[in-house]
Every structure is written in C-alpha cells, then in structure tokens.
mmCIF file of C-alpha atoms in Angstrom:
data_model
loop_
_atom_site.group_PDB
_atom_site.id
_atom_site.type_symbol
_atom_site.label_atom_id
_atom_site.label_comp_id
_atom_site.label_asym_id
_atom_site.label_seq_id
_atom_site.Cartn_x
_atom_site.Cartn_y
_atom_site.Cartn_z
ATOM 1 C CA MET A 133 101.272 116.890 40.276
ATOM 2 C CA MET A 134 99.037 113.816 39.973
ATOM 3 C CA THR A 135 98.607 111.768 43.160
ATOM 4 C CA ILE A 136 98.313 107.987 42.835
ATOM 5 C CA LYS A 137 96.300 106.641 45.763
ATOM 6 C CA THR A 138 95.506 103.072 44.701
ATOM 7 C CA LYS A 139 97.271 100.092 43.150
ATOM 8 C CA GLU A 140 94.618 100.023 40.409
ATOM 9 C CA SER A 141 95.250 103.608 39.332
ATOM 10 C CA ALA A 142 98.996 102.927 39.224
ATOM 11 C CA SER A 143 98.556 99.851 37.026
ATOM 12 C CA LEU A 144 96.162 101.708 34.673
ATOM 13 C CA LEU A 145 98.600 104.580 34.366
ATOM 14 C CA LEU A 146 101.466 102.234 33.475
ATOM 15 C CA ALA A 147 99.306 100.369 30.942
ATOM 16 C CA LEU A 148 98.157 103.658 29.384
ATOM 17 C CA VAL A 149 101.719 104.940 28.977
ATOM 18 C CA ALA A 150 102.835 101.646 27.421
ATOM 19 C CA THR A 151 99.796 101.558 25.091
ATOM 20 C CA VAL A 152 100.400 105.143 23.916
ATOM 21 C CA PHE A 153 104.005 104.220 23.139
ATOM 22 C CA VAL A 154 102.940 101.083 21.173
ATOM 23 C CA VAL A 155 100.289 103.036 19.238
ATOM 24 C CA ALA A 156 102.801 105.745 18.347
ATOM 25 C CA VAL A 157 105.285 103.168 17.062
ATOM 26 C CA MET A 158 102.605 101.378 14.975
ATOM 27 C CA LEU A 159 101.344 104.634 13.475
ATOM 28 C CA TRP A 160 104.895 105.648 12.646
ATOM 29 C CA CYS A 161 105.344 102.294 10.894
ATOM 30 C CA GLY A 162 102.207 102.932 8.832
ATOM 31 C CA ILE A 163 100.018 100.133 10.236
ATOM 32 C CA VAL A 164 96.320 100.428 9.337
ATOM 33 C CA TRP A 165 94.149 102.144 11.988
ATOM 34 C CA TRP A 166 91.827 99.207 12.800
ATOM 35 C CA MET A 167 94.819 96.988 13.545
ATOM 36 C CA VAL A 168 96.283 99.744 15.736
ATOM 37 C CA VAL A 169 93.053 99.930 17.737
ATOM 38 C CA CYS A 170 92.886 96.174 18.283
ATOM 39 C CA VAL A 171 96.521 95.967 19.392
ATOM 40 C CA ALA A 172 96.035 98.996 21.683
ATOM 41 C CA VAL A 173 93.048 97.386 23.430
ATOM 42 C CA VAL A 174 94.852 94.067 23.891
ATOM 43 C CA VAL A 175 98.071 95.727 25.121
ATOM 44 C CA PHE A 176 96.190 97.997 27.545
ATOM 45 C CA ALA A 177 94.183 95.087 28.992
ATOM 46 C CA LEU A 178 97.118 92.714 29.374
ATOM 47 C CA LEU A 179 99.476 95.334 30.808
ATOM 48 C CA SER A 180 96.819 96.531 33.257
ATOM 49 C CA LEU A 181 96.337 93.050 34.671
ATOM 50 C CA PHE A 182 100.034 92.232 34.686
ATOM 51 C CA SER A 183 101.139 95.500 36.304
ATOM 52 C CA LEU A 184 98.346 95.231 38.928
ATOM 53 C CA TYR A 185 99.451 91.705 39.839
ATOM 54 C CA THR A 186 103.124 92.758 39.945
ATOM 55 C CA ILE A 187 102.443 95.826 42.112
ATOM 56 C CA ARG A 188 100.296 93.832 44.538
ATOM 57 C CA SER A 189 102.925 91.125 44.846
ATOM 58 C CA TYR A 190 105.717 93.651 45.334
ATOM 59 C CA VAL A 191 103.806 95.674 47.964
ATOM 60 C CA ALA A 192 102.796 92.513 49.828
ATOM 61 C CA TYR A 193 106.408 91.283 49.785
ATOM 62 C CA LYS A 194 107.698 94.583 51.146
ATOM 63 C CA LEU A 195 104.982 94.802 53.807
ATOM 64 C CA LYS A 196 105.392 91.214 54.998
ATOM 65 C CA PRO A 197 108.096 91.933 57.636
ATOM 66 C CA ILE A 198 106.188 94.996 58.860
ATOM 67 C CA TYR A 199 102.904 93.089 59.259
ATOM 68 C CA SER A 200 104.768 90.219 60.937
ATOM 69 C CA ILE A 201 105.928 92.692 63.598
ATOM 70 C CA VAL A 202 102.472 94.257 63.935
ATOM 71 C CA PHE A 203 100.677 90.919 64.308
ATOM 72 C CA SER A 204 103.540 89.325 66.296
ATOM 73 C CA ARG A 205 103.530 86.216 64.079
ATOM 74 C CA ASP A 206 104.788 84.974 60.707
ATOM 75 C CA VAL A 207 102.333 86.376 58.138
ATOM 76 C CA HIS A 208 102.000 84.711 54.724
ATOM 77 C CA THR A 209 102.250 86.930 51.654
ATOM 78 C CA THR A 210 98.798 85.821 50.442
ATOM 79 C CA GLU A 211 97.267 87.022 53.733
ATOM 80 C CA ILE A 212 98.711 90.464 53.177
ATOM 81 C CA ALA A 213 97.546 90.489 49.552
ATOM 82 C CA ASP A 214 93.989 89.659 50.668
ATOM 83 C CA GLU A 215 94.201 92.310 53.382
ATOM 84 C CA LEU A 216 95.313 94.981 50.886
ATOM 85 C CA LYS A 217 92.787 94.274 48.144
ATOM 86 C CA ASP A 218 90.451 97.171 48.928
ATOM 87 C CA LYS A 219 92.861 99.466 50.797
ATOM 88 C CA HIS A 220 94.502 102.633 49.569
ATOM 89 C CA VAL A 221 98.197 103.151 50.191
ATOM 90 C CA GLU A 222 97.331 106.137 52.393
ATOM 91 C CA LYS A 223 95.039 103.920 54.510
ATOM 92 C CA ILE A 224 97.848 101.416 55.064
ATOM 93 C CA SER A 225 100.154 104.246 56.077
ATOM 94 C CA GLU A 226 97.586 105.583 58.546
ATOM 95 C CA GLU A 227 97.129 102.149 60.121
ATOM 96 C CA LEU A 228 100.861 101.588 60.533
ATOM 97 C CA THR A 229 101.354 105.100 61.910
ATOM 98 C CA ALA A 230 98.538 104.565 64.414
ATOM 99 C CA TRP A 231 100.089 101.239 65.466
ATOM 100 C CA ALA A 232 103.482 102.901 65.898
ATOM 101 C CA ASP A 233 101.939 105.697 67.997
ATOM 102 C CA ASP A 234 100.118 103.182 70.210
ATOM 103 C CA ASN A 235 103.319 101.205 70.574
ATOM 104 C CA ASP A 236 105.262 104.336 71.576
ATOM 105 C CA LYS A 237 102.600 105.222 74.148
ATOM 106 C CA GLU A 238 102.684 101.709 75.593
ATOM 107 C CA ILE A 239 106.480 101.808 75.847
ATOM 108 C CA ALA A 240 106.294 105.197 77.581
ATOM 109 C CA ARG A 241 103.646 103.849 79.970
ATOM 110 C CA LEU A 242 105.766 100.804 80.795
ATOM 111 C CA LYS A 243 108.807 102.998 81.407
ATOM 112 C CA GLN A 244 106.750 105.228 83.704
ATOM 113 C CA THR A 245 105.387 102.183 85.531
ATOM 114 C CA GLU A 246 108.888 100.796 85.960
ATOM 115 C CA LYS A 247 110.112 104.153 87.271
ATOM 116 C CA PHE A 248 107.186 104.325 89.686
ATOM 117 C CA ARG A 249 107.835 100.741 90.842
ATOM 118 C CA LYS A 250 111.479 101.501 91.587
ATOM 119 C CA GLN A 251 110.568 104.682 93.452
ATOM 120 C CA TYR A 252 107.850 102.866 95.369
ATOM 121 C CA LEU A 253 110.156 100.021 96.435
ATOM 122 C CA GLY A 254 112.806 102.539 97.420
ATOM 123 C CA ASN A 255 110.298 104.505 99.492
ATOM 124 C CA VAL A 256 108.993 101.359 101.208
ATOM 125 C CA ALA A 257 112.537 100.265 102.066
ATOM 126 C CA HIS A 258 113.363 103.713 103.396
ATOM 127 C CA GLU A 259 110.209 103.974 105.507
ATOM 128 C CA LEU A 260 110.667 100.488 106.998
ATOM 129 C CA LYS A 261 114.400 100.923 107.556
ATOM 130 C CA THR A 262 114.101 103.781 110.079
ATOM 131 C CA PRO A 263 111.870 102.065 112.678
ATOM 132 C CA ILE A 264 113.642 98.702 112.208
ATOM 133 C CA PHE A 265 117.062 100.254 112.843
ATOM 134 C CA ASN A 266 115.639 102.136 115.833
ATOM 135 C CA ILE A 267 114.271 98.919 117.329
ATOM 136 C CA GLN A 268 117.553 97.138 116.653
ATOM 137 C CA GLY A 269 119.502 99.913 118.383
ATOM 138 C CA TYR A 270 117.268 99.994 121.452
ATOM 139 C CA ILE A 271 117.333 96.208 121.881
ATOM 140 C CA SER A 272 121.109 96.034 121.373
ATOM 141 C CA THR A 273 121.590 98.699 124.052
ATOM 142 C CA LEU A 274 119.372 96.778 126.466
ATOM 143 C CA LEU A 275 121.174 93.490 125.787
ATOM 144 C CA ASP A 276 124.561 95.148 126.284
ATOM 145 C CA GLY A 277 123.701 96.006 129.866
ATOM 146 C CA GLY A 278 121.030 98.657 129.635
ATOM 147 C CA LEU A 279 118.384 96.194 130.791
ATOM 148 C CA GLU A 280 119.817 96.304 134.320
ATOM 149 C CA ASP A 281 119.839 100.121 134.379
ATOM 150 C CA GLU A 282 116.433 101.253 135.608
ATOM 151 C CA LEU A 283 117.057 104.762 134.278
ATOM 152 C CA ILE A 284 117.147 103.662 130.625
ATOM 153 C CA ASN A 285 115.482 100.238 130.314
ATOM 154 C CA ARG A 286 111.909 101.475 130.473
ATOM 155 C CA LYS A 287 112.647 104.512 128.290
ATOM 156 C CA TYR A 288 114.240 102.359 125.577
ATOM 157 C CA LEU A 289 111.422 99.794 125.698
ATOM 158 C CA GLU A 290 108.873 102.582 125.257
ATOM 159 C CA ARG A 291 110.837 103.938 122.269
ATOM 160 C CA ALA A 292 111.045 100.450 120.767
ATOM 161 C CA GLU A 293 107.283 100.066 121.222
ATOM 162 C CA LYS A 294 106.722 103.380 119.455
ATOM 163 C CA SER A 295 108.831 102.197 116.502
ATOM 164 C CA ILE A 296 106.907 98.904 116.421
ATOM 165 C CA ASP A 297 103.620 100.817 116.328
ATOM 166 C CA ARG A 298 104.969 102.804 113.409
ATOM 167 C CA LEU A 299 105.893 99.589 111.580
ATOM 168 C CA ILE A 300 102.414 98.205 112.197
ATOM 169 C CA ASN A 301 100.822 101.400 110.847
ATOM 170 C CA ILE A 302 102.940 101.257 107.680
ATOM 171 C CA VAL A 303 102.120 97.572 107.088
ATOM 172 C CA ASN A 304 98.401 98.178 107.727
ATOM 173 C CA ASP A 305 98.322 101.104 105.288
ATOM 174 C CA LEU A 306 100.207 99.111 102.639
ATOM 175 C CA ASP A 307 97.718 96.275 103.116
ATOM 176 C CA THR A 308 94.818 98.707 102.725
ATOM 177 C CA ILE A 309 96.182 100.094 99.455
ATOM 178 C CA SER A 310 96.834 96.568 98.155
ATOM 179 C CA LYS A 311 93.247 95.541 98.927
ATOM 180 C CA LEU A 312 91.856 98.662 97.286
ATOM 181 C CA GLU A 313 93.866 98.035 94.114
ATOM 182 C CA SER A 314 92.798 94.390 93.854
ATOM 183 C CA ASP A 315 89.188 94.741 95.080
ATOM 184 C CA MET A 316 88.117 98.132 93.745
ATOM 185 C CA ASN A 317 84.909 96.614 92.371
ATOM 186 C CA ARG A 318 83.947 94.945 95.657
ATOM 187 C CA LEU A 319 82.825 98.016 97.574
ATOM 188 C CA LYS A 320 79.700 97.492 99.663
ATOM 189 C CA SER A 321 77.399 100.420 98.916
ATOM 190 C CA ASP A 322 74.936 101.331 101.643
ATOM 191 C CA LYS A 323 72.726 104.330 102.266
ATOM 192 C CA PHE A 324 73.831 106.325 105.318
ATOM 193 C CA ASP A 325 73.894 109.797 106.846
ATOM 194 C CA ILE A 326 77.309 111.258 106.004
ATOM 195 C CA VAL A 327 76.934 114.033 108.598
ATOM 196 C CA ALA A 328 76.223 111.507 111.381
ATOM 197 C CA LEU A 329 79.278 109.488 110.342
ATOM 198 C CA ALA A 330 81.463 112.612 110.342
ATOM 199 C CA LYS A 331 80.174 113.571 113.793
ATOM 200 C CA GLU A 332 80.931 110.093 115.136
ATOM 201 C CA ILE A 333 84.495 110.202 113.794
ATOM 202 C CA ALA A 334 85.042 113.759 115.044
ATOM 203 C CA ASP A 335 84.025 112.666 118.562
ATOM 204 C CA GLN A 336 86.489 109.758 118.390
ATOM 205 C CA LEU A 337 89.344 112.094 117.390
ATOM 206 C CA GLU A 338 88.471 114.818 119.882
ATOM 207 C CA ILE A 339 91.151 113.713 122.373
ATOM 208 C CA GLU A 340 93.796 113.658 119.615
ATOM 209 C CA ALA A 341 92.777 117.163 118.537
ATOM 210 C CA ALA A 342 92.749 118.429 122.140
ATOM 211 C CA LYS A 343 96.484 117.688 122.433
ATOM 212 C CA ARG A 344 97.072 120.553 119.987
ATOM 213 C CA LYS A 345 94.056 122.590 121.164
ATOM 214 C CA ILE A 346 92.338 122.141 117.802
ATOM 215 C CA ARG A 347 88.557 122.296 117.714
ATOM 216 C CA ILE A 348 86.700 119.974 115.331
ATOM 217 C CA SER A 349 83.291 121.147 114.146
ATOM 218 C CA VAL A 350 80.829 119.302 111.921
ATOM 219 C CA LYS A 351 78.375 121.594 110.165
ATOM 220 C CA GLY A 352 74.795 120.338 110.484
ATOM 221 C CA ALA A 353 75.535 117.782 113.197
ATOM 222 C CA ASP A 354 73.158 119.530 115.628
ATOM 223 C CA TYR A 355 70.150 118.446 113.553
ATOM 224 C CA LEU A 356 70.545 114.710 113.076
ATOM 225 C CA PRO A 357 69.387 112.955 111.014
ATOM 226 C CA SER A 358 70.594 115.403 108.406
ATOM 227 C CA PRO A 359 69.416 115.856 104.805
ATOM 228 C CA PHE A 360 72.816 114.695 103.549
ATOM 229 C CA TRP A 361 72.525 110.985 102.779
ATOM 230 C CA VAL A 362 74.894 109.181 100.440
ATOM 231 C CA MET A 363 75.201 105.801 98.730
ATOM 232 C CA ALA A 364 78.724 104.500 99.350
ATOM 233 C CA ASP A 365 80.856 102.049 101.308
ATOM 234 C CA LYS A 366 80.457 103.361 104.861
ATOM 235 C CA HIS A 367 83.589 101.664 106.199
ATOM 236 C CA TYR A 368 85.902 103.102 103.546
ATOM 237 C CA VAL A 369 84.278 106.554 103.557
ATOM 238 C CA GLY A 370 84.808 106.557 107.313
ATOM 239 C CA GLN A 371 88.484 105.830 106.695
ATOM 240 C CA VAL A 372 88.632 108.782 104.291
ATOM 241 C CA LEU A 373 87.240 111.096 106.961
ATOM 242 C CA VAL A 374 89.587 109.690 109.618
ATOM 243 C CA ASN A 375 92.649 110.206 107.409
ATOM 244 C CA LEU A 376 91.661 113.737 106.379
ATOM 245 C CA ILE A 377 90.788 114.843 109.923
ATOM 246 C CA ILE A 378 93.997 113.351 111.384
ATOM 247 C CA ASN A 379 95.917 115.057 108.585
ATOM 248 C CA SER A 380 94.302 118.380 109.517
ATOM 249 C CA ILE A 381 95.263 117.838 113.169
ATOM 250 C CA HIS A 382 98.886 116.977 112.371
ATOM 251 C CA TYR A 383 99.347 119.927 110.032
ATOM 252 C CA GLY A 384 96.970 122.363 111.722
ATOM 253 C CA LYS A 385 98.122 125.315 113.760
ATOM 254 C CA GLU A 386 97.967 124.831 117.511
ATOM 255 C CA GLY A 387 94.763 126.417 118.778
ATOM 256 C CA GLY A 388 93.230 126.312 115.294
ATOM 257 C CA SER A 389 90.199 124.475 113.977
ATOM 258 C CA THR A 390 89.047 121.752 111.617
ATOM 259 C CA ARG A 391 85.660 122.132 109.929
ATOM 260 C CA ILE A 392 83.730 119.450 108.078
ATOM 261 C CA LYS A 393 81.132 120.949 105.752
ATOM 262 C CA PHE A 394 78.560 119.515 103.336
ATOM 263 C CA ARG A 395 76.826 120.832 100.249
ATOM 264 C CA ASP A 396 74.009 119.491 98.090
ATOM 265 C CA MET A 397 75.189 119.270 94.458
ATOM 266 C CA MET A 398 71.973 117.899 92.872
ATOM 267 C CA ASP A 399 72.888 114.214 92.385
ATOM 268 C CA LYS A 400 76.058 114.479 94.508
ATOM 269 C CA ILE A 401 76.964 115.457 98.047
ATOM 270 C CA LEU A 402 80.113 117.573 98.365
ATOM 271 C CA VAL A 403 82.154 116.938 101.528
ATOM 272 C CA GLU A 404 84.836 119.419 102.570
ATOM 273 C CA VAL A 405 87.430 119.039 105.344
ATOM 274 C CA GLU A 406 88.940 122.438 106.044
ATOM 275 C CA ASP A 407 91.761 123.320 108.435
ATOM 276 C CA THR A 408 93.592 126.458 109.535
ATOM 277 C CA GLY A 409 97.028 124.917 109.191
ATOM 278 C CA VAL A 410 100.321 125.710 107.533
ATOM 279 C CA GLY A 411 98.985 125.187 104.014
ATOM 280 C CA ILE A 412 100.615 123.503 101.018
ATOM 281 C CA SER A 413 102.920 125.182 98.509
ATOM 282 C CA LYS A 414 102.190 125.145 94.778
ATOM 283 C CA GLU A 415 105.280 122.987 94.222
ATOM 284 C CA ASP A 416 104.023 120.292 96.606
ATOM 285 C CA MET A 417 100.373 120.386 95.509
ATOM 286 C CA PRO A 418 100.656 118.007 92.492
ATOM 287 C CA ARG A 419 102.410 115.329 94.589
ATOM 288 C CA ILE A 420 100.474 115.240 97.863
ATOM 289 C CA PHE A 421 98.534 112.110 96.859
ATOM 290 C CA GLU A 422 101.698 110.150 96.034
ATOM 291 C CA ARG A 423 102.628 107.280 98.316
ATOM 292 C CA PHE A 424 105.095 108.239 101.061
ATOM 293 C CA TYR A 425 105.229 111.840 99.890
ATOM 294 C CA ARG A 426 105.283 114.318 102.766
ATOM 295 C CA VAL A 427 105.028 118.090 102.659
ATOM 296 C CA ASP A 428 106.787 118.365 106.040
ATOM 297 C CA LYS A 429 108.770 115.155 106.452
ATOM 298 C CA GLY A 430 110.076 115.899 109.944
ATOM 299 C CA ARG A 431 106.727 116.789 111.478
ATOM 300 C CA SER A 432 104.911 113.913 109.756
ATOM 301 C CA ARG A 433 107.321 111.323 111.152
ATOM 302 C CA GLU A 434 107.169 112.875 114.616
ATOM 303 C CA GLN A 435 103.393 112.492 114.521
ATOM 304 C CA GLY A 436 103.712 108.862 113.451
ATOM 305 C CA GLY A 437 102.425 109.403 109.920
ATOM 306 C CA THR A 438 103.175 106.738 107.326
ATOM 307 C CA GLY A 439 102.975 108.990 104.279
ATOM 308 C CA LEU A 440 100.211 106.782 102.852
ATOM 309 C CA GLY A 441 97.119 108.472 104.276
ATOM 310 C CA LEU A 442 96.292 110.714 101.327
ATOM 311 C CA ALA A 443 97.174 107.964 98.833
ATOM 312 C CA ILE A 444 94.588 105.742 100.563
ATOM 313 C CA VAL A 445 92.042 108.572 100.487
ATOM 314 C CA LYS A 446 92.518 109.026 96.734
ATOM 315 C CA HIS A 447 92.196 105.273 96.097
ATOM 316 C CA ILE A 448 88.955 105.035 98.064
ATOM 317 C CA ILE A 449 87.320 108.060 96.436
ATOM 318 C CA GLU A 450 88.298 106.933 92.924
ATOM 319 C CA ALA A 451 87.052 103.413 93.710
ATOM 320 C CA HIS A 452 83.633 105.056 94.202
ATOM 321 C CA GLY A 453 83.932 106.646 90.757
ATOM 322 C CA GLU A 454 84.408 110.094 92.289
ATOM 323 C CA ARG A 455 87.237 112.613 92.528
ATOM 324 C CA ILE A 456 89.005 114.450 95.319
ATOM 325 C CA ASN A 457 90.423 117.960 94.996
ATOM 326 C CA VAL A 458 92.510 120.186 97.206
ATOM 327 C CA ARG A 459 92.929 123.930 97.512
ATOM 328 C CA SER A 460 95.413 125.536 99.850
ATOM 329 C CA GLU A 461 97.154 128.762 100.790
ATOM 330 C CA LEU A 462 100.386 128.898 102.735
ATOM 331 C CA GLY A 463 99.863 130.167 106.268
ATOM 332 C CA VAL A 464 96.078 130.121 105.885
ATOM 333 C CA GLY A 465 95.016 126.492 105.592
ATOM 334 C CA THR A 466 93.974 123.647 103.352
ATOM 335 C CA THR A 467 90.634 122.273 102.186
ATOM 336 C CA PHE A 468 90.128 118.761 100.813
ATOM 337 C CA ALA A 469 86.867 118.316 98.900
ATOM 338 C CA PHE A 470 85.325 115.150 97.469
ATOM 339 C CA THR A 471 81.932 114.076 96.189
ATOM 340 C CA LEU A 472 79.764 111.043 96.868
ATOM 341 C CA LYS A 473 76.627 109.795 95.165
ATOM 342 C CA LYS A 474 73.545 111.296 96.755
ATOM 343 C CA ALA A 475 70.877 109.010 98.261
ATOM 344 C CA GLN A 476 67.297 109.762 99.259
ATOM 345 C CA SER A 477 66.959 110.460 102.975
ATOM 346 C CA PRO A 478 64.223 108.684 104.980
ATOM 347 C CA ALA A 479 62.429 112.008 105.492
ATOM 348 C CA GLU A 480 62.020 112.433 101.717
ATOM 349 C CA LYS A 481 60.073 109.219 101.263
#
C-alpha cells in the first residue's frame, strides 16, 4: 500500500488520477493525440496547484485549534500554513505527540508536588501539635492550682520546657531546609581537613554518646593533619556530620559504637558514618530521607528528634553536587556514605 507523507505528493497523486481520467475520455471521443497531450499537461498543472492549495488550507484549518492550545494563544491560519510548508504529516504528528507527552509529564509532576505539599503540611501540623498541646496541658494544670503544689509545679515546668525545646528544634530544622532550598547556590566552599572536623564534632558529642555507652571513633584522627582534605562548605558539612552521628547515637545499641571512616576516591573523598544499631528494614529504606519520616517513631520522639535530620543531610550533600547513600542490615547496623570534592592538602604542595 502506497504511503503519502507530504501534501505535495497527495496533490500530485490527485492531479495524476484526474489527468488519466480526462485523457481516457478524450481518447475515447477520438480527439487527436497532440490535443490530448496539451490538455493533459494543462489539467495536470492546474489540478496540482489547486489541490495543493486546497489541502494546505484544509490542514491548516483543522490544525488551528490544536496549535492554539499548544501555543496558548489565538493562532492565525496563515501562520500555520507558513509553519507547515516544509513539514511532513508524520513530522507534525511527532511534534504534537511529543507536546502531549510533555504535557502529561508536567501534569503528573504537578499532581505529585501537590500530594507532597499536602503530606508535608499535614506532617508539620502533626509534629507541632504534640508539643503545643503538651505545653497547653502543663500550663493549664499549673494555672488550675498546680502552681501552689511543690510536688508537681517544678516537674510540669520542666516538661513544658522540654516541649518548648522540641518546638524550637523543629522550627530551626524547618528554617534550615528552607534556606537550603532557596540558597543552594550560595554555599561557601573552603578547603579544610574533613578528619579534623569529624574529630572536633565527635568530641562535642562524646557526652551525648556516653549516656548510652556508645563509643565514637574517627579513623585517622590520631595523625592530624590528615591527607583527607575537601573543598566544601565547612559549616554545612559539619551539620551533616552532627546529624548523622546523633542519628547513630539515637538508633545505636547501648554499649555499641559509631565509626567515622574516610577513603580516597581519586577526585573525591568518601565519608562513611557507621553504627552498630538496630538497622533499617528494606521497606523503610526508600523513605528515610523524607521529611518527618521516622523508622522508629516512638524512640525518635523520646530522643527529641524532629524527623528532619536526614532530610537536611540530603539537601546539603545534593547542594554540593554530591550524593548520599545508605546500606543497612537489621540487627547489625547502618552505614551512611557520601562524597565530597577532594582538595590538595598543604603537605602535597
């Protein structure tokens, strides 16, 4: 079966069919051959031009509403005719199909964004509601007479303070994520010793770890300065290490350990934070970087976690153009690994 791909081929085919019919009629009527040839040429030429003009006008008329939707404005028929002069019908179909696919993808993305926004607002409301209601309950009890009872007034004030601290932590973490999303291109890259920074943070969190008898070790920290220098925003990378180490303490087994290790990956430095904790199930693994998502909701809230720590970590690492990965085994432990751009150490100069 013959495939007609262009307006020109369609008009020529129509003109040829009409010309053959006219020639057959003239020959049947006995008209001399030279007159038949002249009429055939004239008919073929005129019908070719006329059918081409008619087809173009018809196609442009039919495509006008479609192109008006695509371009989001009222498109004149002559604009479409000019646009279609050198295009095959198949090419037009491909363009419209591609536009429809892009439109479908954009609609799906908007729906996903809307779903995420609703979930996010719901999670924020839920996380803020608990400490606010706790504070309200403690204060109401004190105002109803508990303030004069020395056995409960101090205890309730301390509980209210704990809930206030939790509110402050949630607001601070939300503020951090907001800043990262709006100022991802404003990171201040400096050259620094990542091992020295990890050692400094580990020393600061030593008391927190001691409460659960967890030992924090930083590989290579005995030989400072180390050969592991990176080019990154020191403040935010420090926050990544703080969040990951605190996470390992909260979810680590009592009497266990947290190890921070480093590896030279040619133009990158690989940083790993490994714990001997409860581990993460395969079902939870894809969602651990979501905002307010908790593997163990009860324990996380008891420890004062906001559920935003790993989301902040992911934002910071991706703002550096890097990626963070996690591997875990239930009952054995979890390892978070991320890369940073390698920098030349002072000893290498």
